[in-house]
Short mmCIF file of C-alpha atoms in Angstrom, two decimals:
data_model
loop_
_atom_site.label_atom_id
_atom_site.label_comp_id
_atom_site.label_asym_id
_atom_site.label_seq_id
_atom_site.Cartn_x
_atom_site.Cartn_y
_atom_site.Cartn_z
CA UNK C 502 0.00 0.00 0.00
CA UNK C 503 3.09 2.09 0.62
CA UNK C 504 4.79 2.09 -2.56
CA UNK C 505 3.13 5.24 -4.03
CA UNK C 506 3.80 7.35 -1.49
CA UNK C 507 7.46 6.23 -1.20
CA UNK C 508 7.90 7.13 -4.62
CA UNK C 509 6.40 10.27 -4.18
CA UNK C 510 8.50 11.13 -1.18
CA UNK C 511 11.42 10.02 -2.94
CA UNK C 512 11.17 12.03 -6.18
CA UNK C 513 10.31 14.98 -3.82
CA UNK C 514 13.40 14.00 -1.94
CA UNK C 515 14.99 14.17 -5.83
CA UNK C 516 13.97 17.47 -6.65
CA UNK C 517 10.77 17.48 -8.01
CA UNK C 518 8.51 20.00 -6.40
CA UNK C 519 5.73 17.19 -5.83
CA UNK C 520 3.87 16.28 -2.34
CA UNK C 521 1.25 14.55 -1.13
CA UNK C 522 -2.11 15.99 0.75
CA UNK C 523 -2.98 14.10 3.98
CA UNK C 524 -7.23 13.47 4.72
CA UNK C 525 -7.66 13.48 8.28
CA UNK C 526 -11.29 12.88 8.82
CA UNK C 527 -13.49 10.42 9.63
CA UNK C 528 -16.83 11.50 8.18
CA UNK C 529 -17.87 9.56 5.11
CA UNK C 530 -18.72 11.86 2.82
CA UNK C 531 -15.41 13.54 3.56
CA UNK C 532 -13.58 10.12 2.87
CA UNK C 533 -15.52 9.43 -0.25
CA UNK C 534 -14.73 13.16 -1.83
CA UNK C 535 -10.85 12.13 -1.22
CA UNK C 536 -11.41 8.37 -2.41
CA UNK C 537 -13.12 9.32 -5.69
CA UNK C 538 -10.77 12.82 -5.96
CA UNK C 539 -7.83 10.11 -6.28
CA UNK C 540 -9.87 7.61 -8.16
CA UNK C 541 -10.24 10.41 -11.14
CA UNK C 542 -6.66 11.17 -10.95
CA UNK C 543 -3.57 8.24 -11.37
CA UNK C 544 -3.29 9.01 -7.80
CA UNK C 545 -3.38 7.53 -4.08
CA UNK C 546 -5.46 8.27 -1.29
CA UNK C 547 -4.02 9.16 2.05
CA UNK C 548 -6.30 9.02 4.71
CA UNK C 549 -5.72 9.61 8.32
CA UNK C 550 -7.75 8.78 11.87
CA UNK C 551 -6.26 10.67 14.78
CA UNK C 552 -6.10 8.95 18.26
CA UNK C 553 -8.85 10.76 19.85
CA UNK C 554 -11.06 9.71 17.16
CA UNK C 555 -10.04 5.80 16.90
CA UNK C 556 -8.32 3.61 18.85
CA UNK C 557 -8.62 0.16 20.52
CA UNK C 558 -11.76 1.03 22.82
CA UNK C 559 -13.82 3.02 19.30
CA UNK C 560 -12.76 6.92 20.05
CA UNK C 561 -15.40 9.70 20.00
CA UNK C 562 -16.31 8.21 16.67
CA UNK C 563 -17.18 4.72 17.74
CA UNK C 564 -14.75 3.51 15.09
CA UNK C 565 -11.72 0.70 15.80
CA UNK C 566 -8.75 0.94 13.97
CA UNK C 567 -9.99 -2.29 11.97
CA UNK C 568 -13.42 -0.17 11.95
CA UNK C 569 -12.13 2.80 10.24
CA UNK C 570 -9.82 0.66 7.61
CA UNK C 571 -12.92 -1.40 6.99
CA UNK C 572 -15.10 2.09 6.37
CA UNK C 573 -12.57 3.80 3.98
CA UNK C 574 -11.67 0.36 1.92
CA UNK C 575 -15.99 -0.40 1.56
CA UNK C 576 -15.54 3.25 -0.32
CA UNK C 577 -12.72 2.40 -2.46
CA UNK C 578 -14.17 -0.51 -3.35
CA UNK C 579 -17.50 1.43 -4.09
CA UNK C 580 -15.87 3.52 -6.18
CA UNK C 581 -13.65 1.78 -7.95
CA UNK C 582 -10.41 2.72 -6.25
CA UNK C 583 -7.81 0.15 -6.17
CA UNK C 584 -6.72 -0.89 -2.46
CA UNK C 585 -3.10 -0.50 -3.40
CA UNK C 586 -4.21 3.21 -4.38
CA UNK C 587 -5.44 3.51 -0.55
CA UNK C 588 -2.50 4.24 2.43
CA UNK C 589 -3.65 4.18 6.08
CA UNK C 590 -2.47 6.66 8.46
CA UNK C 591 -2.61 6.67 12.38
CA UNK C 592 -2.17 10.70 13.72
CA UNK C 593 -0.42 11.76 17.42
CA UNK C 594 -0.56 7.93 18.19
CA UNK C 595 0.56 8.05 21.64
CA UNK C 596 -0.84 8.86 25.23
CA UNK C 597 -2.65 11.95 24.23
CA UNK C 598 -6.24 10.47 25.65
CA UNK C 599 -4.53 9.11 28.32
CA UNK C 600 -3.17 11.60 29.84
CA UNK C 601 -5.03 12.01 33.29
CA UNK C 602 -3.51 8.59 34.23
CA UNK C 603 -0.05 7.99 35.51
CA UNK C 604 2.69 7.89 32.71
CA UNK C 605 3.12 3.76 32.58
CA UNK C 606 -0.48 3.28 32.47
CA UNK C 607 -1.32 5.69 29.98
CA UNK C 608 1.49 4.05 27.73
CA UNK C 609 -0.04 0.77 28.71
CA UNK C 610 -3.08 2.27 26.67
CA UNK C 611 -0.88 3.38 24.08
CA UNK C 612 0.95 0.29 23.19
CA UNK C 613 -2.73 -1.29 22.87
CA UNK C 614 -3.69 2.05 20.51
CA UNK C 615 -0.22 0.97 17.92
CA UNK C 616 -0.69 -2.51 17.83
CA UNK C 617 -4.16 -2.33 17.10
CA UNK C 618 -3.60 0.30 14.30
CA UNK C 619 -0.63 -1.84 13.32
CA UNK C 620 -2.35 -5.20 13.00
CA UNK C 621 -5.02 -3.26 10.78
CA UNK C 622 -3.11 -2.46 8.49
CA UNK C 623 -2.18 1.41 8.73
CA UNK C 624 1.43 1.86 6.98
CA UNK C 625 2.14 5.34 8.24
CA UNK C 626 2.10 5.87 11.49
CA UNK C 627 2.66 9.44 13.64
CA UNK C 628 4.10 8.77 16.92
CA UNK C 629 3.76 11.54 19.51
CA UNK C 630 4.38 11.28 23.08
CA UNK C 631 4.73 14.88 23.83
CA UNK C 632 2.10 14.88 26.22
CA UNK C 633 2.94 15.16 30.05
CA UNK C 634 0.89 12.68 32.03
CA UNK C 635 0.07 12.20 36.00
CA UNK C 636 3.04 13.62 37.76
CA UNK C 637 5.33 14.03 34.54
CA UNK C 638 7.63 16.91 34.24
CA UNK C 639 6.39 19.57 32.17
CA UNK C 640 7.31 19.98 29.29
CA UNK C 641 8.89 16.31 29.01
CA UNK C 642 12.39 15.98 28.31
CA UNK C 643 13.37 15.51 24.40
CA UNK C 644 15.03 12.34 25.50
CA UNK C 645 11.99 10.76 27.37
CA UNK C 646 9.39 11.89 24.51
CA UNK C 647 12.01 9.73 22.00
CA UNK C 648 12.11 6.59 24.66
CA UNK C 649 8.42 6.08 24.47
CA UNK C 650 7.70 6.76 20.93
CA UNK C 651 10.60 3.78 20.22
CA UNK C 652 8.86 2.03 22.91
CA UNK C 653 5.77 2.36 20.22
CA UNK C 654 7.81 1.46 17.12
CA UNK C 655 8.91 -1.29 18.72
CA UNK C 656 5.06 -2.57 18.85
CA UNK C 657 4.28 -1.55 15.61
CA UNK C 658 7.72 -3.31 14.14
CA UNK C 659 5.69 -6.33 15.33
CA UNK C 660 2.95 -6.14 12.95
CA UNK C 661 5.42 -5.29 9.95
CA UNK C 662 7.48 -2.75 8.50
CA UNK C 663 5.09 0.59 8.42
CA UNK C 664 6.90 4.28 7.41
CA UNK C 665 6.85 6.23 10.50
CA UNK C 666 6.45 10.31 10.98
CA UNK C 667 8.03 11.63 14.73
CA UNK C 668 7.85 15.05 15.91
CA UNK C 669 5.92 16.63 18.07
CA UNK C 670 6.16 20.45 17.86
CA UNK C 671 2.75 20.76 15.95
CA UNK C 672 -0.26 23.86 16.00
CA UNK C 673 -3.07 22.98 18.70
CA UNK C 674 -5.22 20.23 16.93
CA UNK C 675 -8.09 21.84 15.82
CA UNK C 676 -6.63 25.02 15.81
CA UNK C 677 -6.04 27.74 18.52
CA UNK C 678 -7.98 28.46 21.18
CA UNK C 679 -7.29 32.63 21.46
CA UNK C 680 -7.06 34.46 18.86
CA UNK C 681 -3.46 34.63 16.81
CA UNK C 682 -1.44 37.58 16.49
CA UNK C 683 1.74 35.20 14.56
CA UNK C 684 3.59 32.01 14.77
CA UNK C 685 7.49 31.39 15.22
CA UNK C 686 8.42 28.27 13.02
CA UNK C 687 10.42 25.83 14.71
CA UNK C 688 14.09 26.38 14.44
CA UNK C 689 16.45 24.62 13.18
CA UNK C 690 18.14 23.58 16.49
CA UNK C 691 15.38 22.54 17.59
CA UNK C 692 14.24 19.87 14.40
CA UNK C 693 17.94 18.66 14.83
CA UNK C 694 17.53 17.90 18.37
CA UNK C 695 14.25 16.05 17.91
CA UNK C 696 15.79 14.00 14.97
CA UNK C 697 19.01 12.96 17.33
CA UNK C 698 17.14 11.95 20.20
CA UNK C 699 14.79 9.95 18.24
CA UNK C 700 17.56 8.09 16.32
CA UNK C 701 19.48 7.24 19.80
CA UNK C 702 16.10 5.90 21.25
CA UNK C 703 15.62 3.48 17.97
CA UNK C 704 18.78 2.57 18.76
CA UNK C 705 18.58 1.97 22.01
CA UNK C 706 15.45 0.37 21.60
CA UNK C 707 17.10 -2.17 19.29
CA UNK C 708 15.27 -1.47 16.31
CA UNK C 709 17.50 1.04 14.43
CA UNK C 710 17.23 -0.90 11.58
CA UNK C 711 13.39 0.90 11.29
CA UNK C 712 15.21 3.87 11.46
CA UNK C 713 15.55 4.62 7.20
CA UNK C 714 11.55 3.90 7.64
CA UNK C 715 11.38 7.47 9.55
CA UNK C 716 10.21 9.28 6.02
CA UNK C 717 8.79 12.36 8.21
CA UNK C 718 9.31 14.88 10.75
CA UNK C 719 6.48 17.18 12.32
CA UNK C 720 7.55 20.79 12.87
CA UNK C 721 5.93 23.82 13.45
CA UNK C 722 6.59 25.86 9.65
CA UNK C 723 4.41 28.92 10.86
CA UNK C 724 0.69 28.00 9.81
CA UNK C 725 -1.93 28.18 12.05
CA UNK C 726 -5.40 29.34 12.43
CA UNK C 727 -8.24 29.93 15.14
CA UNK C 728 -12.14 31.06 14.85
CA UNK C 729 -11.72 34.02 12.87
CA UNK C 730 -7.90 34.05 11.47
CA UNK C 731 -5.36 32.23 9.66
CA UNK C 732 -1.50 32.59 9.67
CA UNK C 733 -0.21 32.73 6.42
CA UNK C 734 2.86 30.94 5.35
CA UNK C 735 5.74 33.36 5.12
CA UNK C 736 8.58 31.33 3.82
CA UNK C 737 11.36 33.95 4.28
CA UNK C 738 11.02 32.69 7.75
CA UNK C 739 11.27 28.99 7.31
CA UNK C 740 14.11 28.60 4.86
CA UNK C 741 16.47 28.05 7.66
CA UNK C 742 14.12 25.35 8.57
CA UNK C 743 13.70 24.01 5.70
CA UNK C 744 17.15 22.90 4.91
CA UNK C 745 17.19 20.57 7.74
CA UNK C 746 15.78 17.87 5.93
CA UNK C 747 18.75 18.64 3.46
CA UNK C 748 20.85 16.09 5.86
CA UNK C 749 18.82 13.46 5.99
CA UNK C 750 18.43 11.45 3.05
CA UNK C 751 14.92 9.85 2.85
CA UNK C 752 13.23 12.32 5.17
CA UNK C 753 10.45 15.36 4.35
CA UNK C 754 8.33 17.66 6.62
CA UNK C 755 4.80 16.87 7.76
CA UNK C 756 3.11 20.11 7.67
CA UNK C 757 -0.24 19.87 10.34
CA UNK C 758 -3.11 22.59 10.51
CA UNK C 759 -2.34 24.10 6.98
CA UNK C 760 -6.08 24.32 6.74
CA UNK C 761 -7.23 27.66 4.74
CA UNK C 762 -3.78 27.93 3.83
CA UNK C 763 -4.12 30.05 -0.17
CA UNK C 764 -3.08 28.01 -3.06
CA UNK C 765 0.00 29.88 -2.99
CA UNK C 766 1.33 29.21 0.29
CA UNK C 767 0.22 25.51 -0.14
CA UNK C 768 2.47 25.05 -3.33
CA UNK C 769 5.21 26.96 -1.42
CA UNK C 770 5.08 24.59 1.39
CA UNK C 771 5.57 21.84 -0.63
CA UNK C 772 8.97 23.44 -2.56
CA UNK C 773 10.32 23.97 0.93
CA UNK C 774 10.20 20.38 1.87
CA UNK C 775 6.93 20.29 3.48
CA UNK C 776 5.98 17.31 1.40
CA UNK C 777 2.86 15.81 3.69
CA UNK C 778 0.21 18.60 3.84
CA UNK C 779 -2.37 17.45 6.60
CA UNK C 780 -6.01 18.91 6.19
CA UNK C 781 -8.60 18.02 8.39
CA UNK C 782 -11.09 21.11 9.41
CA UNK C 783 -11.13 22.86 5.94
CA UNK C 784 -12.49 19.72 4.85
CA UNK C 785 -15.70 19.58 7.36
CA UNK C 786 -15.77 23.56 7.52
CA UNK C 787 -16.85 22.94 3.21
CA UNK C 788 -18.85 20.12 3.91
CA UNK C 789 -20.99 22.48 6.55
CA UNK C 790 -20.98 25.60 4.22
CA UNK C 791 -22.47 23.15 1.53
CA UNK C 792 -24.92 21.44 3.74
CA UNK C 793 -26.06 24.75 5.01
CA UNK C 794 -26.31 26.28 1.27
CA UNK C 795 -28.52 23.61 0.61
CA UNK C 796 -30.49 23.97 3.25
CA UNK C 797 -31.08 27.87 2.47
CA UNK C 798 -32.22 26.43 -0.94
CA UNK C 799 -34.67 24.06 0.71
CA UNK C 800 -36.11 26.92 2.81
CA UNK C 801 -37.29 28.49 -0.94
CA UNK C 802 -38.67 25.56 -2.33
CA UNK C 803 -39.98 22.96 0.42
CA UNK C 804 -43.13 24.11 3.31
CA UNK C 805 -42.00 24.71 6.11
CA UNK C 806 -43.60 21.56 7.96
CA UNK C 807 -41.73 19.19 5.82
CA UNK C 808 -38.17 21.13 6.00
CA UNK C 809 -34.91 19.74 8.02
CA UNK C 810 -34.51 22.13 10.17
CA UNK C 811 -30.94 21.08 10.11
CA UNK C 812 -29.85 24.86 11.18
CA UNK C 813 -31.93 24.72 14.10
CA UNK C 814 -31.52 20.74 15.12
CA UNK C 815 -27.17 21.63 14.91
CA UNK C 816 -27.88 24.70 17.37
CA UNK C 817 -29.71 22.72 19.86
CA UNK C 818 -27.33 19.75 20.19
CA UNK C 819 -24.36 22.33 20.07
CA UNK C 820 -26.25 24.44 22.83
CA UNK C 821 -27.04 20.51 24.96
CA UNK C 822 -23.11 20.07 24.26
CA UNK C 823 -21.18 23.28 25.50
CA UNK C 824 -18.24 21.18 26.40
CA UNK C 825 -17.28 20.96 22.26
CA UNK C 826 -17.19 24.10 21.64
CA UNK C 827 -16.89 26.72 24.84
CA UNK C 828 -13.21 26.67 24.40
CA UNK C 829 -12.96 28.43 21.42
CA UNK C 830 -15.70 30.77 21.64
CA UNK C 831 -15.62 34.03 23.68
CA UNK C 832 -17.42 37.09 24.12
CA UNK C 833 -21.82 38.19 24.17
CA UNK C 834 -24.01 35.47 23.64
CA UNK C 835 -24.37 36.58 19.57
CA UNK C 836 -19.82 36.65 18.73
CA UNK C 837 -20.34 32.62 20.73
CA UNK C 838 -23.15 31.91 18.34
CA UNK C 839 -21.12 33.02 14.97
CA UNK C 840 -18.12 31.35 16.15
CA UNK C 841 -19.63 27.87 16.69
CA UNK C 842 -21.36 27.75 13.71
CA UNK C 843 -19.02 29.51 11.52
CA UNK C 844 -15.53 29.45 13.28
CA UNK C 845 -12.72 28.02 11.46
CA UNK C 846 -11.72 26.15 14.00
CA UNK C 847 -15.41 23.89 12.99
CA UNK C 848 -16.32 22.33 16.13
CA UNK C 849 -19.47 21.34 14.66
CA UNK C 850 -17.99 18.63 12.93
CA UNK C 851 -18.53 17.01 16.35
CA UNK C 852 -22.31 16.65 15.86
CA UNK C 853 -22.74 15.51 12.54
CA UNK C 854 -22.81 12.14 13.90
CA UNK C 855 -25.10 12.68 16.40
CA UNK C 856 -28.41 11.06 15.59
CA UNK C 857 -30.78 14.09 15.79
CA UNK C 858 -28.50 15.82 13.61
CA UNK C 859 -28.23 13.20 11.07
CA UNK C 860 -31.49 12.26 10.75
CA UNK C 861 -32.24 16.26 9.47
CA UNK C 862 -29.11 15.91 6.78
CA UNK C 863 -30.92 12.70 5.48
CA UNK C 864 -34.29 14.55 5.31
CA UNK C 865 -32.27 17.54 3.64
CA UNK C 866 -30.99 15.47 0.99
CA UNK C 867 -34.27 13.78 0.61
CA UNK C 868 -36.11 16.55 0.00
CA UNK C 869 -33.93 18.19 -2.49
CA UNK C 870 -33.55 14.84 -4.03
CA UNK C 871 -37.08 15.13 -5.01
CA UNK C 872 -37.44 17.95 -6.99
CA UNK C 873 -34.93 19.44 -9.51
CA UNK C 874 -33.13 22.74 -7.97
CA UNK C 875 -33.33 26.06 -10.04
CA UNK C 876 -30.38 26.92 -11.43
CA UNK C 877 -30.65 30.44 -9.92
CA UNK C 878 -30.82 29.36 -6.76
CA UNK C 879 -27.73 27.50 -7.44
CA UNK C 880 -26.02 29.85 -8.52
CA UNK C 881 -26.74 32.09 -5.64
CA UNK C 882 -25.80 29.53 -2.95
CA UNK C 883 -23.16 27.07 -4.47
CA UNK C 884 -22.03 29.58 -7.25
CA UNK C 885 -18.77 27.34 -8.52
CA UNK C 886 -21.10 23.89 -8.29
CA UNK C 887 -23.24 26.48 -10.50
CA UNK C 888 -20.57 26.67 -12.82
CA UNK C 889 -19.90 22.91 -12.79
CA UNK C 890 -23.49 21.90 -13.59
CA UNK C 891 -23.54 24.52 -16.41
CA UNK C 892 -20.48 23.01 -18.21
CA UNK C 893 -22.05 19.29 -17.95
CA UNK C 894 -19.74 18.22 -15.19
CA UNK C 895 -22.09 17.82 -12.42
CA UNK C 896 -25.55 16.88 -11.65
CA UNK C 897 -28.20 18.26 -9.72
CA UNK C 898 -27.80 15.81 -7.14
CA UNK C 899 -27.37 17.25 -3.92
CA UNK C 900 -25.14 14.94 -2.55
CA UNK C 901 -23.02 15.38 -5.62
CA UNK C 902 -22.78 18.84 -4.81
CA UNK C 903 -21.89 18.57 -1.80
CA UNK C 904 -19.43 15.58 -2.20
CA UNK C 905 -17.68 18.56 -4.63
CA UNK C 906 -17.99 21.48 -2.36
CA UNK C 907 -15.57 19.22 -0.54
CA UNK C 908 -13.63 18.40 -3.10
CA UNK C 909 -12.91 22.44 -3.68
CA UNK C 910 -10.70 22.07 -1.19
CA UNK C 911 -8.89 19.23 -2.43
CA UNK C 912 -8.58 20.33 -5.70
CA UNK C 913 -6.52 23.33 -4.28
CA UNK C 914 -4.44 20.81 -2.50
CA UNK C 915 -3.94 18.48 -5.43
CA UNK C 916 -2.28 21.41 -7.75
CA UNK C 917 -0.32 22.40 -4.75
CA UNK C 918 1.38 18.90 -4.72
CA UNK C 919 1.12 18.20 -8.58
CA UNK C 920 1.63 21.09 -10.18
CA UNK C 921 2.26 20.43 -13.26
CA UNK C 922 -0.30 17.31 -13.27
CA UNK C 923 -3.94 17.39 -14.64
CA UNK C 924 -6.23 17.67 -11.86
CA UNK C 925 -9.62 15.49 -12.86
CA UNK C 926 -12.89 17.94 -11.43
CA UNK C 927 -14.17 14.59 -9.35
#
């Protein structure tokens, strides 16, 4: 499953200005818009779960690891993808949802978390024990954070020979809780360090012989975003950075949180040797500006006692739920509204799984499915899918516009790490 993104890493590593974007979701439609964006390209699919959402007990999502490979191979297969075409990532595999319990029990937890992504098949794995637990020092030493993510490679080594990505100086998952004024990019020192300790513990651990399998290093390159902002790449201020990975042979840069990043800074990251582009929020912030478009369509053409409702259904879960969302939402009781509905930082990609919630997207689609949507409202709510339709690439179908609202995004992720490639309009 790994050989297409080794070979992309390596011709990156060769020169080419080429990367690779990174899904990290677990909502289906968001997984079928990247499985059928790289089954209309001769591409691969990388698709990531991140440890708070799977892991050996289901996550917030309910999902195993086995669960989740099982979900996003069903697609594939559904859409003609090739399995080969698919790699399976595991992201911040460590302690992280542990971390209330004292530090050998919480690794206890995380040894069960690798082996089980391990055994399911996920080739790239992210191993990040940054986090302090019960009675740790804080912040953890470099050397201790190296000892236990060898400790995990050693697990995983057990279940074959995945590529792994180490590092842990990443933006807040999610994205920032107060509001941004900048963002220093990690220096140089300071990727060396992380990269030396981390090749002593392999050794040390006995498994140095994994260590060539290391294809990526997390650092911060100066991206971030919360509700309302985003922190623009400014490459001037990561070249020193980015000829770190200049002395190590088969390694890149994992870039996290370049969410609402422009297409420019995007293809920029990428020529500096940020080869994996993760993108995770972006992806469910389009998927609720399309499901809300079409619900302001429904609201013109469908009586009000047989609408969704969704609008109003997502506010009262949010509203039952403060404890998704409080954190990054301040101020009067109208800036708290905006920012959980609208805030980039999308924590309302937390309830689209709840049942209330998903029961009005269903009756959405329904409805819409059963009546042909006018063009002008189209074009006044979905303007580009207006576009699309008009040119004969897209149907009326509003899960197909939706599936390519999503797929926006991706598109602007696919020229930034094939630029001189065809991208396919999925």
């Amino acid at each position: 499953m790994t050989s297409r993104l080794v070979d992309v890493l390596r011709r990156h590593r060769a020169g080419e200005p080429i990367g690779v974007c990174s899904v990290c979701s677990a909502h289906p439609l968001v997984l079928e818009a990247a499985i059928r964006q790289a089954g209309g390209e001769d591409s691969f699919a990388l698709v990531e779960a991140t440890s708070n959402q799977v892991d050996q007990f289901g996550g917030y999502t309910g999902m195993t690891p086995a669960d989740f490979r099982d979900r996003v191979l069903e697609l594939a297969d559904r859409h003609g993808l090739p399995r080969e075409r698919v790699v399976l990532g595991g992201d911040h595999l460590g302690p992280n949802r542990w971390q209330a319990q004292a530090p050998e029990a919480a690794m206890a937890h995380a040894d069960a978390q690798v082996a089980a992504y391990a055994a399911a098949g996920f080739a790239k794995l992210h191993l990040d024990c940054s986090m302090a637990c019960a009675a740790d020092p804080t912040p953890l030493p470099d050397a201790l954070v190296a000892e236990r993510a060898a400790r995990l490679a050693v697990v995983a080594e057990g279940a074959g020979e995945p590529l792994y990505v180490i590092g842990t100086e990443v933006p807040v998952p999610g994205g920032a809780h107060e509001p941004l004024e900048g963002v220093t990019p990690t220096t140089p020192e300071a990727a060396r360090a992380t990269l030396a300790a981390h090749r002593e513990a392999f050794e040390r651990a006995g498994i140095a012989e994994a260590w060539p399998r290391v294809v990526g290093l997390v650092v911060q390159p100066g991206v971030e975003f919360d509700q309302a902002h985003v922190v623009d790449y400014e490459r001037d201020r990561a070249q020193a950075l980015s000829r770190v990975v200049d002395e190590e042979p088969q390694l890149v840069f994992e870039a996290h949180s370049t969410d609402y990043q422009t297409p420019q800074a995007l293809a920029a990251l990428v020529e500096d040797h940020f080869a994996i582009l993760k993108v995770g929020p972006a992806l469910t912030f389009a998927l609720r500006e399309g499901l809300f478009a079409l619900e302001a369509i429904e609201r013109e053409l469908v009586d009000a006692p047989r609408r969704s409702e969704l609008g109003a259904i997502v506010e009262e879960r949010m509203l039952a739920r403060p404890d998704a969302w409080a954190g990054y939402s301040t101020g009067d009781e109208a800036a708290q509204r905006l920012a959980r509905r609208y805030g980039f930082s999308d924590r309302i990609r937390y309830f689209w799984p709840d049942p209330e919630v998903a029961a009005a997207q269903a009756r959405l689609l329904a409805n819409l499915s059963e009546l042909r949507v006018p063009l002008p409202l189209l074009s006044q709510h979905l303007p580009d899918q207006y576009g699309r339709v008009r040119a004969g690439e897209l149907s009326l179908d509003p899960e197909a516009l939706l599936l390519d609202r999503i797929t926006d995004v991706l598109r602007g992720y696919a020229r930034a790490c094939r630029p001189h490639a065809e991208v396919a309009a999925a």
